[in-house]
Short mmCIF file of C-alpha atoms in Angstrom, two decimals:
data_model
loop_
_atom_site.label_atom_id
_atom_site.label_comp_id
_atom_site.label_asym_id
_atom_site.label_seq_id
_atom_site.Cartn_x
_atom_site.Cartn_y
_atom_site.Cartn_z
CA UNK A 102 -14.51 -41.94 -24.88
CA UNK A 103 -13.40 -39.13 -26.66
CA UNK A 104 -15.92 -36.82 -25.09
CA UNK A 105 -14.69 -37.91 -21.49
CA UNK A 106 -11.13 -37.18 -22.59
CA UNK A 107 -11.96 -33.82 -23.88
CA UNK A 108 -13.94 -32.88 -20.89
CA UNK A 109 -11.06 -33.98 -18.63
CA UNK A 110 -8.48 -32.06 -20.69
CA UNK A 111 -10.76 -28.90 -20.46
CA UNK A 112 -11.36 -29.41 -16.78
CA UNK A 113 -7.50 -29.67 -16.12
CA UNK A 114 -6.81 -26.42 -17.71
CA UNK A 115 -9.27 -24.54 -15.46
CA UNK A 116 -6.73 -23.98 -12.54
CA UNK A 117 -4.22 -22.64 -15.32
CA UNK A 118 -6.63 -20.26 -16.62
CA UNK A 119 -7.72 -19.18 -13.08
CA UNK A 120 -4.06 -18.42 -12.23
CA UNK A 121 -3.67 -16.49 -15.52
CA UNK A 122 -6.21 -13.93 -14.55
CA UNK A 123 -4.67 -10.57 -13.70
CA UNK A 124 -5.45 -8.21 -10.91
CA UNK A 125 -8.02 -5.79 -11.88
CA UNK A 126 -7.86 -2.32 -10.51
CA UNK A 127 -10.77 -0.22 -11.03
CA UNK A 128 -10.21 3.44 -11.11
CA UNK A 129 -12.19 6.28 -9.50
CA UNK A 130 -14.63 7.54 -12.26
CA UNK A 131 -14.00 11.00 -13.79
CA UNK A 132 -11.17 11.49 -11.33
CA UNK A 133 -7.28 11.76 -11.23
CA UNK A 134 -6.99 10.88 -7.44
CA UNK A 135 -4.48 8.34 -7.08
CA UNK A 136 -6.00 5.56 -5.34
CA UNK A 137 -8.31 2.70 -6.75
CA UNK A 138 -11.92 2.35 -5.80
CA UNK A 139 -11.63 -1.31 -5.87
CA UNK A 140 -9.23 -3.97 -6.51
CA UNK A 141 -10.16 -7.55 -7.65
CA UNK A 142 -7.87 -10.56 -6.84
CA UNK A 143 -8.54 -13.80 -8.72
CA UNK A 144 -8.63 -17.02 -7.21
CA UNK A 145 -5.17 -18.91 -6.69
CA UNK A 146 -3.07 -15.82 -5.61
CA UNK A 147 -1.03 -15.43 -2.61
CA UNK A 148 -2.22 -12.34 -0.47
CA UNK A 149 0.86 -10.85 1.78
CA UNK A 150 -0.32 -8.72 4.82
CA UNK A 151 2.45 -6.26 6.11
CA UNK A 152 1.89 -5.14 9.60
CA UNK A 153 1.82 -1.48 10.40
CA UNK A 154 5.32 0.35 9.60
CA UNK A 155 6.12 3.75 11.35
CA UNK A 156 8.85 6.18 10.37
CA UNK A 157 12.54 6.01 11.09
CA UNK A 158 14.27 8.90 12.81
CA UNK A 159 14.68 11.67 10.18
CA UNK A 160 17.49 13.74 12.09
CA UNK A 161 19.85 11.73 14.19
CA UNK A 162 21.30 15.03 15.65
CA UNK A 163 17.65 15.97 17.29
CA UNK A 164 16.49 14.53 20.55
CA UNK A 165 14.44 11.61 19.72
CA UNK A 166 11.90 12.81 22.20
CA UNK A 167 11.11 15.69 20.09
CA UNK A 168 9.04 16.04 16.88
CA UNK A 169 12.15 17.72 15.07
CA UNK A 170 13.77 14.13 15.25
CA UNK A 171 11.06 12.49 13.20
CA UNK A 172 10.27 15.07 10.57
CA UNK A 173 7.09 16.48 9.26
CA UNK A 174 4.32 14.37 7.62
CA UNK A 175 5.79 14.27 4.12
CA UNK A 176 9.50 13.28 5.42
CA UNK A 177 7.62 10.58 7.72
CA UNK A 178 5.42 9.39 4.90
CA UNK A 179 8.30 8.95 2.52
CA UNK A 180 10.29 7.24 5.46
CA UNK A 181 7.36 4.67 6.09
CA UNK A 182 6.93 3.98 2.14
CA UNK A 183 10.61 3.40 1.76
CA UNK A 184 10.58 0.68 4.84
CA UNK A 185 7.59 -0.74 3.15
CA UNK A 186 9.20 -1.04 -0.26
CA UNK A 187 12.41 -2.66 1.51
CA UNK A 188 9.92 -5.13 3.12
CA UNK A 189 8.18 -5.95 0.00
CA UNK A 190 11.59 -6.44 -1.85
CA UNK A 191 12.77 -8.94 0.93
CA UNK A 192 9.34 -11.02 -0.12
CA UNK A 193 10.10 -10.55 -3.56
CA UNK A 194 7.26 -8.13 -4.14
CA UNK A 195 7.21 -4.45 -5.16
CA UNK A 196 4.93 -1.59 -4.32
CA UNK A 197 3.09 -2.09 -7.70
CA UNK A 198 1.93 -5.55 -5.90
CA UNK A 199 0.11 -3.34 -3.18
CA UNK A 200 -3.65 -3.62 -3.60
CA UNK A 201 -4.95 -2.34 -0.14
CA UNK A 202 -3.52 0.58 2.07
CA UNK A 203 -4.60 1.75 5.50
CA UNK A 204 -3.28 5.06 6.68
CA UNK A 205 -3.23 6.41 10.23
CA UNK A 206 -2.53 10.14 10.53
CA UNK A 207 -2.05 12.30 13.58
CA UNK A 208 -2.85 16.03 13.55
CA UNK A 209 0.13 17.49 15.78
CA UNK A 210 -1.19 19.71 18.61
CA UNK A 211 -4.67 20.26 17.75
CA UNK A 212 -3.65 21.44 14.02
CA UNK A 213 -5.64 19.52 11.19
CA UNK A 214 -3.75 16.53 9.88
CA UNK A 215 -1.44 17.51 7.03
CA UNK A 216 -3.13 15.36 4.52
CA UNK A 217 -1.17 17.54 1.80
CA UNK A 218 1.97 16.46 2.85
CA UNK A 219 0.97 12.86 3.12
CA UNK A 220 -0.24 12.86 -0.53
CA UNK A 221 3.26 14.55 -1.60
CA UNK A 222 4.98 11.63 -0.04
CA UNK A 223 2.43 9.01 -1.32
CA UNK A 224 2.46 10.25 -4.88
CA UNK A 225 6.27 9.69 -4.98
CA UNK A 226 5.36 5.98 -4.76
CA UNK A 227 2.07 5.47 -6.31
CA UNK A 228 0.43 6.77 -9.52
CA UNK A 229 3.81 7.51 -11.25
CA UNK A 230 4.88 6.57 -14.78
CA UNK A 231 7.31 3.93 -13.19
CA UNK A 232 4.63 2.60 -10.76
CA UNK A 233 1.04 3.08 -12.10
CA UNK A 234 -0.59 0.51 -10.01
CA UNK A 235 -3.01 2.05 -7.39
CA UNK A 236 -4.07 0.49 -4.35
CA UNK A 237 -7.67 0.64 -2.54
CA UNK A 238 -6.91 2.77 0.23
CA UNK A 239 -8.33 4.13 3.52
CA UNK A 240 -6.92 7.12 5.60
CA UNK A 241 -8.03 7.71 9.18
CA UNK A 242 -7.02 10.51 11.69
CA UNK A 243 -6.23 9.13 14.87
CA UNK A 244 -5.33 10.91 18.13
CA UNK A 245 -1.91 9.48 18.60
CA UNK A 246 0.32 6.54 17.66
CA UNK A 247 2.50 4.75 20.13
CA UNK A 248 5.27 7.23 19.83
CA UNK A 249 3.74 10.83 20.20
CA UNK A 250 5.98 12.21 17.46
CA UNK A 251 4.96 9.77 15.01
CA UNK A 252 2.46 11.40 12.27
CA UNK A 253 2.17 8.47 9.99
CA UNK A 254 1.69 4.69 10.29
CA UNK A 255 0.85 2.53 7.30
CA UNK A 256 -0.20 -0.89 6.77
CA UNK A 257 -0.56 -2.68 3.35
CA UNK A 258 -1.87 -5.87 1.74
CA UNK A 259 -0.10 -7.04 -1.36
CA UNK A 260 -0.72 -10.05 -3.60
CA UNK A 261 2.02 -12.01 -5.24
CA UNK A 262 1.78 -11.78 -8.98
#
C-alpha cells in the first residue's frame, strides 16, 4: 500500500515538473549573430501564432501611394516590431516570449534588399541587455507585398511562460 501511494504521489507531480521546464534557446555556435539556431518548447506550454504585421505610415504628410510615406527598411522594421510588441502586450506577452520569427523583405526597384537596415531595426528589440531572448528566425526576399511600398512583413510565434 505504501509503495502504491508513493508511486501515485510521484506520478501526480509529473505534470508539475513538465510545466516547470523552461524554454531552451540554442545559440549559434561561435557566433554573436542575434538569432537562436533552435528553440525547444516543453510540453504544457501555450503557443501563440501572430499573423503577419506590416508597417504603419511613417510620414502622414506624404502621399500614401509613395515610398516616402512608409519609410526605409529600418523605419518599417521598427514600425512592424512596435506593432508586434503592442499585440503581444495585449495578450500579456512580451518580445521575450517570441520563439520563432519569419521575415519577408522586399528589394525595392531591383536593388538588393536592405538586410542591414532590417538588422538595425531588429537589434533594437532582440539581443539587447533588456531583452536577451533570441527567436529562431527565417528571412526571405519576396518580389512584393500587398502594398507595393511595404518593404517588411513579419510574423511571429510566441510561447506563454
